[in-house]
Amino acid sequence: MTANADLRLAPHQRLSRGLKYTAVGPVDITRGVVGLGLNSAQATANGLRRRYESGKLRRQLAAAAEAVAALPEVIQEATAPPRKRRRPLVIAGVAAAVLAGGAVVFSIVRRSTRPEPSPLPPSVEVTPKP
């Protein structure tokens, strides 16, 4: 194909051709993906421009601006009444109970795994002779 024929390919055609031919595949795949990305970005921009011109997006942006302007008042109302909660005390109590229970279980398990001393005398002298 000539250079003029390459310029006339649409991005999806270039992508499919790049997947088909392995010799020029990586170049065509890259050019096809970039072309598809640019086409979709352009279509998105055109759609946003049309929505803005029709007034729909303009109204949505105005509503968003009003919501942002009222945000400090909403935050102040939400944080104004500091209520006392007993939740941190309950959580601390539960954590202490769990730790105490874990310590008891650990000591019981450790005692049960210790070997009991043998009632027989040792087979080797305990104190070595010089």
PDB file of C-alpha atoms in Angstrom:
ATOM      1  CA  MET A   1       0.000   0.000   0.000  1.00  0.00           C
ATOM      2  CA  THR A   2       1.153   3.533  -0.612  1.00  0.00           C
ATOM      3  CA  ALA A   3       1.370   6.361   1.855  1.00  0.00           C
ATOM      4  CA  ASN A   4      -1.787   7.906   0.386  1.00  0.00           C
ATOM      5  CA  ALA A   5      -3.754   4.715   1.025  1.00  0.00           C
ATOM      6  CA  ASP A   6      -2.575   4.680   4.679  1.00  0.00           C
ATOM      7  CA  LEU A   7      -3.930   8.175   5.232  1.00  0.00           C
ATOM      8  CA  ARG A   8      -7.382   7.194   3.983  1.00  0.00           C
ATOM      9  CA  LEU A   9      -7.851   4.332   6.454  1.00  0.00           C
ATOM     10  CA  ALA A  10     -10.237   4.904   9.329  1.00  0.00           C
ATOM     11  CA  PRO A  11      -8.839   4.121  12.786  1.00  0.00           C
ATOM     12  CA  HIS A  12     -10.914   0.959  13.192  1.00  0.00           C
ATOM     13  CA  GLN A  13      -9.758  -0.231   9.750  1.00  0.00           C
ATOM     14  CA  ARG A  14      -6.154   0.527  10.655  1.00  0.00           C
ATOM     15  CA  LEU A  15      -6.528  -1.397  13.927  1.00  0.00           C
ATOM     16  CA  SER A  16      -8.026  -4.432  12.219  1.00  0.00           C
ATOM     17  CA  ARG A  17      -5.355  -4.338   9.506  1.00  0.00           C
ATOM     18  CA  GLY A  18      -2.649  -4.043  12.153  1.00  0.00           C
ATOM     19  CA  LEU A  19      -3.970  -7.094  13.931  1.00  0.00           C
ATOM     20  CA  LYS A  20      -4.096  -8.943  10.606  1.00  0.00           C
ATOM     21  CA  TYR A  21      -0.593  -8.222   9.361  1.00  0.00           C
ATOM     22  CA  THR A  22       2.262  -8.945  11.726  1.00  0.00           C
ATOM     23  CA  ALA A  23       4.982  -7.100   9.805  1.00  0.00           C
ATOM     24  CA  VAL A  24       3.364  -3.686  10.185  1.00  0.00           C
ATOM     25  CA  GLY A  25       1.218  -4.769  13.118  1.00  0.00           C
ATOM     26  CA  PRO A  26       2.687  -2.831  16.046  1.00  0.00           C
ATOM     27  CA  VAL A  27       2.773   0.435  14.119  1.00  0.00           C
ATOM     28  CA  ASP A  28      -0.745   0.047  12.779  1.00  0.00           C
ATOM     29  CA  ILE A  29      -2.102  -1.104  16.141  1.00  0.00           C
ATOM     30  CA  THR A  30      -0.613   1.944  17.832  1.00  0.00           C
ATOM     31  CA  ARG A  31      -1.874   4.333  15.182  1.00  0.00           C
ATOM     32  CA  GLY A  32      -5.307   2.680  15.265  1.00  0.00           C
ATOM     33  CA  VAL A  33      -5.645   2.884  19.050  1.00  0.00           C
ATOM     34  CA  VAL A  34      -4.499   6.523  19.081  1.00  0.00           C
ATOM     35  CA  GLY A  35      -6.924   7.343  16.287  1.00  0.00           C
ATOM     36  CA  LEU A  36      -9.825   5.687  18.084  1.00  0.00           C
ATOM     37  CA  GLY A  37      -8.953   7.557  21.272  1.00  0.00           C
ATOM     38  CA  LEU A  38      -8.820  10.885  19.469  1.00  0.00           C
ATOM     39  CA  ASN A  39     -12.100  10.198  17.684  1.00  0.00           C
ATOM     40  CA  SER A  40     -13.860   9.306  20.930  1.00  0.00           C
ATOM     41  CA  ALA A  41     -12.454  12.387  22.687  1.00  0.00           C
ATOM     42  CA  GLN A  42     -13.623  14.578  19.816  1.00  0.00           C
ATOM     43  CA  ALA A  43     -17.092  13.001  19.871  1.00  0.00           C
ATOM     44  CA  THR A  44     -17.320  13.528  23.633  1.00  0.00           C
ATOM     45  CA  ALA A  45     -16.285  17.170  23.300  1.00  0.00           C
ATOM     46  CA  ASN A  46     -18.868  17.714  20.550  1.00  0.00           C
ATOM     47  CA  GLY A  47     -21.581  16.146  22.695  1.00  0.00           C
ATOM     48  CA  LEU A  48     -20.693  18.328  25.681  1.00  0.00           C
ATOM     49  CA  ARG A  49     -20.667  21.417  23.468  1.00  0.00           C
ATOM     50  CA  ARG A  50     -24.118  20.544  22.111  1.00  0.00           C
ATOM     51  CA  ARG A  51     -25.466  19.937  25.618  1.00  0.00           C
ATOM     52  CA  TYR A  52     -24.023  23.218  26.841  1.00  0.00           C
ATOM     53  CA  GLU A  53     -25.470  25.126  23.914  1.00  0.00           C
ATOM     54  CA  SER A  54     -28.888  23.562  24.416  1.00  0.00           C
ATOM     55  CA  GLY A  55     -28.900  24.814  28.007  1.00  0.00           C
ATOM     56  CA  LYS A  56     -29.136  21.456  29.751  1.00  0.00           C
ATOM     57  CA  LEU A  57     -25.532  21.427  30.893  1.00  0.00           C
ATOM     58  CA  ARG A  58     -25.722  25.127  31.731  1.00  0.00           C
ATOM     59  CA  ARG A  59     -28.584  24.451  34.153  1.00  0.00           C
ATOM     60  CA  GLN A  60     -26.726  21.484  35.660  1.00  0.00           C
ATOM     61  CA  LEU A  61     -23.622  23.617  36.195  1.00  0.00           C
ATOM     62  CA  ALA A  62     -25.703  26.368  37.802  1.00  0.00           C
ATOM     63  CA  ALA A  63     -27.292  23.846  40.179  1.00  0.00           C
ATOM     64  CA  ALA A  64     -23.863  22.479  41.063  1.00  0.00           C
ATOM     65  CA  ALA A  65     -22.586  26.004  41.750  1.00  0.00           C
ATOM     66  CA  GLU A  66     -25.529  26.646  44.097  1.00  0.00           C
ATOM     67  CA  ALA A  67     -24.845  23.379  45.916  1.00  0.00           C
ATOM     68  CA  VAL A  68     -21.170  24.292  46.344  1.00  0.00           C
ATOM     69  CA  ALA A  69     -22.128  27.760  47.598  1.00  0.00           C
ATOM     70  CA  ALA A  70     -24.409  26.233  50.256  1.00  0.00           C
ATOM     71  CA  LEU A  71     -21.798  23.684  51.323  1.00  0.00           C
ATOM     72  CA  PRO A  72     -20.253  25.728  54.214  1.00  0.00           C
ATOM     73  CA  GLU A  73     -23.676  26.150  55.835  1.00  0.00           C
ATOM     74  CA  VAL A  74     -24.425  22.445  55.521  1.00  0.00           C
ATOM     75  CA  ILE A  75     -21.066  21.509  57.033  1.00  0.00           C
ATOM     76  CA  GLN A  76     -21.571  23.965  59.899  1.00  0.00           C
ATOM     77  CA  GLU A  77     -25.026  22.546  60.648  1.00  0.00           C
ATOM     78  CA  ALA A  78     -23.688  18.998  60.554  1.00  0.00           C
ATOM     79  CA  THR A  79     -20.833  19.689  62.978  1.00  0.00           C
ATOM     80  CA  ALA A  80     -22.599  22.145  65.311  1.00  0.00           C
ATOM     81  CA  PRO A  81     -24.119  19.875  68.001  1.00  0.00           C
ATOM     82  CA  PRO A  82     -21.292  17.769  69.446  1.00  0.00           C
ATOM     83  CA  ARG A  83     -23.036  14.826  71.054  1.00  0.00           C
ATOM     84  CA  LYS A  84     -21.281  12.749  73.664  1.00  0.00           C
ATOM     85  CA  ARG A  85     -21.086   9.140  72.714  1.00  0.00           C
ATOM     86  CA  ARG A  86     -20.218   6.213  74.881  1.00  0.00           C
ATOM     87  CA  ARG A  87     -19.017   4.200  71.929  1.00  0.00           C
ATOM     88  CA  PRO A  88     -15.271   4.771  72.562  1.00  0.00           C
ATOM     89  CA  LEU A  89     -15.682   3.604  76.157  1.00  0.00           C
ATOM     90  CA  VAL A  90     -17.540   0.497  75.059  1.00  0.00           C
ATOM     91  CA  ILE A  91     -14.873  -0.274  72.457  1.00  0.00           C
ATOM     92  CA  ALA A  92     -12.113   0.178  75.064  1.00  0.00           C
ATOM     93  CA  GLY A  93     -13.964  -2.117  77.483  1.00  0.00           C
ATOM     94  CA  VAL A  94     -14.420  -4.809  74.867  1.00  0.00           C
ATOM     95  CA  ALA A  95     -10.755  -4.552  73.869  1.00  0.00           C
ATOM     96  CA  ALA A  96      -9.649  -4.915  77.508  1.00  0.00           C
ATOM     97  CA  ALA A  97     -11.921  -7.938  77.976  1.00  0.00           C
ATOM     98  CA  VAL A  98     -10.550  -9.577  74.838  1.00  0.00           C
ATOM     99  CA  LEU A  99      -6.959  -8.980  75.971  1.00  0.00           C
ATOM    100  CA  ALA A 100      -7.670 -10.369  79.438  1.00  0.00           C
ATOM    101  CA  GLY A 101      -9.381 -13.420  77.959  1.00  0.00           C
ATOM    102  CA  GLY A 102      -6.459 -13.945  75.596  1.00  0.00           C
ATOM    103  CA  ALA A 103      -4.003 -13.808  78.472  1.00  0.00           C
ATOM    104  CA  VAL A 104      -5.980 -16.403  80.452  1.00  0.00           C
ATOM    105  CA  VAL A 105      -6.245 -18.721  77.447  1.00  0.00           C
ATOM    106  CA  PHE A 106      -2.511 -18.302  76.736  1.00  0.00           C
ATOM    107  CA  SER A 107      -1.518 -19.221  80.286  1.00  0.00           C
ATOM    108  CA  ILE A 108      -3.837 -22.260  80.312  1.00  0.00           C
ATOM    109  CA  VAL A 109      -2.509 -23.524  76.987  1.00  0.00           C
ATOM    110  CA  ARG A 110       1.082 -22.956  78.047  1.00  0.00           C
ATOM    111  CA  ARG A 111       0.609 -24.895  81.292  1.00  0.00           C
ATOM    112  CA  SER A 112      -1.012 -27.781  79.481  1.00  0.00           C
ATOM    113  CA  THR A 113       1.855 -28.074  76.990  1.00  0.00           C
ATOM    114  CA  ARG A 114       4.610 -28.205  79.677  1.00  0.00           C
ATOM    115  CA  PRO A 115       5.893 -31.704  80.328  1.00  0.00           C
ATOM    116  CA  GLU A 116       5.412 -32.936  83.854  1.00  0.00           C
ATOM    117  CA  PRO A 117       8.624 -33.754  85.771  1.00  0.00           C
ATOM    118  CA  SER A 118       9.512 -37.425  85.755  1.00  0.00           C
ATOM    119  CA  PRO A 119       9.242 -39.271  89.080  1.00  0.00           C
ATOM    120  CA  LEU A 120      12.316 -41.354  88.163  1.00  0.00           C
ATOM    121  CA  PRO A 121      15.772 -40.258  89.284  1.00  0.00           C
ATOM    122  CA  PRO A 122      18.015 -38.807  86.572  1.00  0.00           C
ATOM    123  CA  SER A 123      20.094 -41.352  84.659  1.00  0.00           C
ATOM    124  CA  VAL A 124      23.122 -39.072  84.580  1.00  0.00           C
ATOM    125  CA  GLU A 125      24.767 -37.370  87.531  1.00  0.00           C
ATOM    126  CA  VAL A 126      23.621 -33.835  87.904  1.00  0.00           C
ATOM    127  CA  THR A 127      26.877 -32.452  89.253  1.00  0.00           C
ATOM    128  CA  PRO A 128      29.993 -33.384  87.286  1.00  0.00           C
ATOM    129  CA  LYS A 129      33.101 -34.541  89.145  1.00  0.00           C
ATOM    130  CA  PRO A 130      36.408 -32.816  88.398  1.00  0.00           C
TER     131      PRO A 130
END
